[in-house]
Amino acid sequence: MSDQFSVVGAPIKNVQLLGHVTGSTQYVDEISFPGMLWVKAVRSPVARGKIKKIDTSKAEKLPGVVRIITAKDVPNNIHVNMAVIGIGPPDEPVLPEDEVKYKGEAICLVVAKDEDTAAKGAQLVEVEIEELPPVLDMEEALKPSAPVITKWGINAFIYGSGMDGATMPGRPGRPFFLVKRGDVEAAFKKADYVVEGSYLIPPIEHAPIEPHVCVAKPEPGQRLTIYTTTQAPYFVRDNVASILKIPPSNIRVVAPAVGGGFGGKVDPEFEMQVAVAAMCVGRPVKWRWTREEEFTISTTRPAIKIEIQDALSSSGLILGRRARLLHDSGAYTRTSPYGVIKSTVNLSGPYHIPNVYYEGYCVYTNRQPSSAMRGYGVFEVSYAVELQMERDARKLGIDSWEFRFKNAYRNGQVTATGRLIDDAYLIEVMKVAAALSGVSLPHHLLQMSSWG
Amino acid sequence: MRIRFKLDGQDVEVDVKHTDTLLKVLKDRIGVGSVHFGCGEGSCGACMVLINGRLRYSCLTLAGYVDGKEVTTVAALARDGELTEIQRAFLENDAAQCGYCTPGMILTAKVLLEKNPSPSDEELFDALAGNLCRCTGYIPIINAIKSVSRR
Ligand code: FES
Ligand code: FES
């Protein structure tokens, strides 16, 4: 390959390395402007509650505090990250008006001359909150008796009806994403064995060594430059434009080197708040999250629960699969509906299962919002599917390599979502994986191919 | 109070509060780019500097403490654009991805190899215990340091 190409097949140096080893790579934290102010948030001490009163009088008297920003300072106080790709409705306030939905949610912002003063000011703001019973468990959240924490009356995202960016407008809305193929009931009637499994994946924090940092600088003529630790500058631009009610072309987003993101810097989580603060005070403002905020406020990989039932034939084939997947979106939508679509369509794994019925729920709870992290939606499902494959093989009393080879998807078959497969290589990859891990496969498996 | 110290060979004079950490002064007052805020509590090593040649977390050091002392960051290691052996080893071994931990890693490696030019694996892991990297998985970093120690 290397004779033909100069890039493909050749190792490439990370162009930033020289900057890294000499300490000259520029991250957002190095950006500062004359007259720049600092932001800190007053955060909710409870997972769910009604905001009764915000008393800022003591904080305002603290020398160095310039301004306190609350919900009424936000021109359009509602957004959803993925409006850009047709996912809605918007459900998240920049700053909550009357209800907090997760512990640590920012209630108001204190803008001050330096970071310490902003932090002191935030401590002086008195918030009166009437605590409400929180919903913290996904199964509980779906019960009819659960307190409803969304605006649309059920603690799950409504798929269909043109709001999920994937199904056609006019399709009926359902509180789950549905993948259906063949006749799953008939498959279970025919089955020699039924194997059930339930799998739980906890939330995971990305924990980049660089916490979230953002500087927003107002420019003449309702314009704004935002320097931020982001993996997705266009999400930042469009969300900030929508909440400030100004055209996206008025906003320039600068994304310097990112000190680790792993998906945790995909969501515009705090840029909207920094932008509102900057517009209100008319000066550059900076917000650098603490390590504690990084852990307790920034998004995590979602917690996911997956239940699988497989209908198996004694000849070792998967005749049908039923699955129910719960994905903890936390208090707001963020990118979760998209994550659920990804995971639900992946519930067959790389295997051919002719009859399937999968329900994927994007569930709302009073927890910090979850979002993207390194292949989210796919990893979690692969974990569950592969453990289920081991369980199935054990029940059948056959070797799990044999079981995987038998059920591996092949070219010419059709996936659960109706795509004709013409690029299957699973069998070939498994042969290599077996060889690399010192497993000698029996002859009849080595004879198999993705084309037969 | 007013403090004076040498920062990467240059004289610096700055007014600080008694409660200011060195990290805060370096980043927010002087604008140093070769030292990073990661945790502010001595857990990650992104903020490491040398104070009179000794490895220190600048987030746990009060600024007043460096009055009259020499503070060195990774930015001062290369002379006239010529990288040190450790810096070259990090480059050659791709021992950084985002680079946020790299200044601390390089200073730690430098101090370790000065004291102990051919550390055992255990001594190497021990020396790196105060530096977190979330990107590289550590293997390239360890390979880089070993490549220098073997020479
Ligand atoms: S910032 Fe000093 S150890 Fe993390
Ligand atoms: S290279 Fe990113 S933290 Fe080490």
Coordinates of N, CA and C in Angstrom, one line a residue, chain A residues 59-148:
Chain A
A59 N -25.3 39.3 48.2 CA -24.2 39.1 47.2 C -23.9 40.4 46.4
E60 N -25.0 41.1 46.1 CA -24.8 42.3 45.3 C -24.0 43.4 46.1
K61 N -24.0 43.3 47.4 CA -23.3 44.3 48.2 C -21.8 43.9 48.3
L62 N -21.4 42.7 48.0 CA -20.0 42.3 48.1 C -19.2 43.1 47.1
P63 N -18.1 43.8 47.6 CA -17.3 44.6 46.6 C -16.7 43.6 45.6
G64 N -16.8 44.1 44.3 CA -16.2 43.3 43.2 C -17.3 42.5 42.5
V65 N -18.5 42.3 43.1 CA -19.6 41.6 42.4 C -20.2 42.6 41.4
V66 N -20.2 42.2 40.1 CA -20.7 43.2 39.1 C -22.2 43.0 38.8
R67 N -22.6 41.7 38.7 CA -23.9 41.5 38.2 C -24.3 40.0 38.6
I68 N -25.6 39.9 38.9 CA -26.2 38.5 39.1 C -27.1 38.2 38.0
I69 N -26.9 37.1 37.4 CA -27.7 36.8 36.2 C -28.7 35.7 36.6
T70 N -30.0 35.9 36.2 CA -31.0 34.9 36.5 C -31.8 34.6 35.2
A71 N -32.8 33.8 35.4 CA -33.6 33.3 34.2 C -34.1 34.5 33.4
K72 N -34.5 35.6 34.1 CA -35.1 36.7 33.3 C -34.1 37.5 32.4
D73 N -32.8 37.2 32.6 CA -31.9 37.8 31.7 C -31.7 37.1 30.4
V74 N -32.3 35.9 30.3 CA -32.1 35.1 29.1 C -33.1 35.4 28.0
P75 N -32.8 35.9 26.8 CA -33.8 36.3 25.8 C -34.7 35.1 25.4
N76 N -34.2 33.9 25.2 CA -35.0 32.8 24.9 C -34.5 31.6 25.7
N77 N -35.2 31.4 26.9 CA -34.7 30.6 27.9 C -35.0 29.1 27.7
I78 N -34.9 28.6 26.5 CA -35.2 27.2 26.3 C -34.4 26.7 25.1
H79 N -33.8 25.5 25.2 CA -33.0 25.0 24.1 C -32.9 23.5 24.2
V80 N -32.5 22.9 23.1 CA -32.1 21.5 23.1 C -30.9 21.3 22.2
N81 N -29.9 20.6 22.6 CA -28.7 20.5 21.9 C -28.8 20.2 20.4
M82 N -29.7 19.2 20.1 CA -29.7 18.7 18.8 C -30.8 19.2 17.9
A83 N -31.3 20.4 18.2 CA -32.3 21.1 17.4 C -31.8 21.2 15.9
V84 N -30.5 21.3 15.8 CA -29.8 21.4 14.6 C -30.1 20.2 13.7
I85 N -30.3 19.0 14.2 CA -30.6 17.8 13.4 C -32.0 17.4 13.6
G86 N -32.9 18.3 14.0 CA -34.3 18.0 14.0 C -34.8 17.3 15.2
I87 N -34.1 17.3 16.3 CA -34.6 16.7 17.5 C -35.2 17.7 18.5
G88 N -36.3 17.4 18.9 CA -37.0 18.4 19.8 C -38.0 17.6 20.7
P89 N -38.9 18.3 21.4 CA -38.9 19.8 21.5 C -37.8 20.3 22.5
P90 N -37.4 21.6 22.4 CA -36.5 22.1 23.4 C -37.0 21.9 24.8
D91 N -36.2 21.5 25.8 CA -36.7 21.3 27.1 C -35.8 21.8 28.2
E92 N -34.7 22.4 27.8 CA -33.7 22.8 28.9 C -33.6 24.3 29.0
P93 N -33.8 24.9 30.2 CA -33.6 26.3 30.3 C -32.1 26.6 30.5
V94 N -31.7 27.8 30.1 CA -30.3 28.2 30.4 C -30.1 28.3 31.9
L95 N -31.1 29.0 32.5 CA -31.2 29.0 34.0 C -32.7 28.8 34.3
P96 N -32.9 27.9 35.3 CA -34.3 27.5 35.5 C -35.2 28.7 36.0
E97 N -36.5 28.7 35.6 CA -37.3 29.8 36.0 C -37.9 29.5 37.4
D98 N -38.5 28.3 37.5 CA -39.2 28.0 38.8 C -38.9 26.6 39.3
E99 N -38.3 25.7 38.6 CA -38.1 24.4 39.1 C -36.7 23.9 38.8
V100 N -36.0 23.3 39.8 CA -34.7 22.7 39.5 C -34.9 21.2 39.3
K101 N -34.1 20.6 38.4 CA -34.4 19.2 38.1 C -33.2 18.3 38.4
Y102 N -32.1 18.8 38.8 CA -31.0 17.9 39.2 C -30.1 18.6 40.2
K103 N -29.5 17.8 41.1 CA -28.7 18.4 42.1 C -27.5 19.0 41.4
G104 N -27.2 20.3 41.7 CA -26.1 21.0 41.1 C -26.5 21.8 39.9
E105 N -27.8 21.8 39.5 CA -28.2 22.6 38.4 C -28.0 24.1 38.7
A106 N -27.4 24.8 37.7 CA -27.1 26.3 38.0 C -28.5 27.0 38.1
I107 N -28.6 27.7 39.2 CA -29.9 28.5 39.4 C -29.7 29.9 39.0
C108 N -28.5 30.5 39.4 CA -28.2 31.8 38.9 C -26.7 32.0 38.8
L109 N -26.2 33.0 38.2 CA -24.8 33.2 38.0 C -24.3 34.5 38.6
V110 N -23.1 34.4 39.2 CA -22.6 35.6 39.8 C -21.4 36.0 38.9
V111 N -21.4 37.3 38.5 CA -20.3 37.8 37.7 C -19.5 38.8 38.5
A112 N -18.2 38.6 38.7 CA -17.4 39.4 39.6 C -16.0 39.6 39.0
K113 N -15.3 40.5 39.7 CA -14.0 40.9 39.2 C -12.9 39.8 39.1
D114 N -13.1 38.8 40.0 CA -12.2 37.7 39.9 C -12.9 36.4 40.3
E115 N -12.2 35.3 40.2 CA -12.8 34.0 40.4 C -13.2 33.8 41.9
D116 N -12.3 34.3 42.8 CA -12.6 34.1 44.2 C -13.8 34.9 44.6
T117 N -13.9 36.2 44.1 CA -15.0 37.0 44.5 C -16.3 36.5 43.9
A118 N -16.3 35.9 42.7 CA -17.5 35.3 42.1 C -17.9 34.2 43.0
A119 N -17.0 33.4 43.5 CA -17.3 32.2 44.3 C -17.9 32.7 45.7
K120 N -17.3 33.7 46.2 CA -17.8 34.2 47.5 C -19.2 34.8 47.3
G121 N -19.4 35.5 46.2 CA -20.7 36.1 45.9 C -21.8 35.0 45.8
A122 N -21.4 33.9 45.1 CA -22.3 32.8 44.9 C -22.8 32.2 46.3
Q123 N -21.8 32.2 47.2 CA -22.2 31.7 48.5 C -23.2 32.6 49.3
L124 N -23.2 33.9 48.9 CA -24.0 34.8 49.6 C -25.4 34.9 49.0
V125 N -25.6 34.3 47.9 CA -27.0 34.3 47.3 C -27.9 33.3 48.1
E126 N -29.0 33.8 48.5 CA -29.9 32.9 49.3 C -31.0 32.4 48.5
V127 N -31.1 31.1 48.3 CA -32.2 30.5 47.5 C -33.1 29.7 48.4
E128 N -34.4 30.0 48.2 CA -35.4 29.2 49.0 C -36.0 28.2 48.0
I129 N -35.8 26.9 48.4 CA -36.3 25.9 47.5 C -37.3 25.0 48.3
E130 N -38.4 24.7 47.7 CA -39.3 23.7 48.3 C -38.9 22.3 47.6
E131 N -38.4 21.4 48.4 CA -37.9 20.2 47.9 C -39.1 19.3 47.4
L132 N -39.0 18.7 46.3 CA -40.0 17.8 45.8 C -39.4 16.4 45.7
P133 N -40.2 15.3 45.8 CA -39.7 14.0 45.7 C -39.0 13.8 44.3
P134 N -37.8 13.4 44.3 CA -37.1 13.2 43.0 C -37.4 11.8 42.4
V135 N -37.2 11.7 41.1 CA -37.2 10.4 40.4 C -35.8 10.1 40.0
L136 N -35.3 9.0 40.7 CA -33.8 8.7 40.5 C -33.6 7.4 39.8
D137 N -34.7 6.6 39.6 CA -34.5 5.3 39.1 C -35.3 5.1 37.8
M138 N -34.7 4.5 36.8 CA -35.4 4.5 35.5 C -36.7 3.7 35.5
E139 N -36.7 2.5 36.2 CA -37.9 1.7 36.2 C -39.0 2.5 37.0
E140 N -38.6 3.1 38.1 CA -39.6 4.0 38.8 C -40.2 5.1 38.0
A141 N -39.3 5.7 37.2 CA -39.7 6.8 36.4 C -40.8 6.5 35.4
L142 N -40.8 5.2 34.9 CA -41.7 4.8 33.9 C -43.1 4.4 34.5
K143 N -43.1 4.2 35.8 CA -44.4 3.8 36.4 C -45.4 4.9 36.4
P144 N -46.7 4.6 36.2 CA -47.7 5.7 36.1 C -47.7 6.5 37.4
S145 N -47.3 5.9 38.6 CA -47.4 6.6 39.8 C -46.2 7.6 40.0
A146 N -45.3 7.6 39.1 CA -44.1 8.4 39.3 C -44.4 9.9 39.1
P147 N -43.8 10.8 39.9 CA -43.9 12.2 39.6 C -43.4 12.5 38.2
V148 N -44.2 13.3 37.5 CA -43.8 13.6 36.1 C -42.8 14.8 36.1

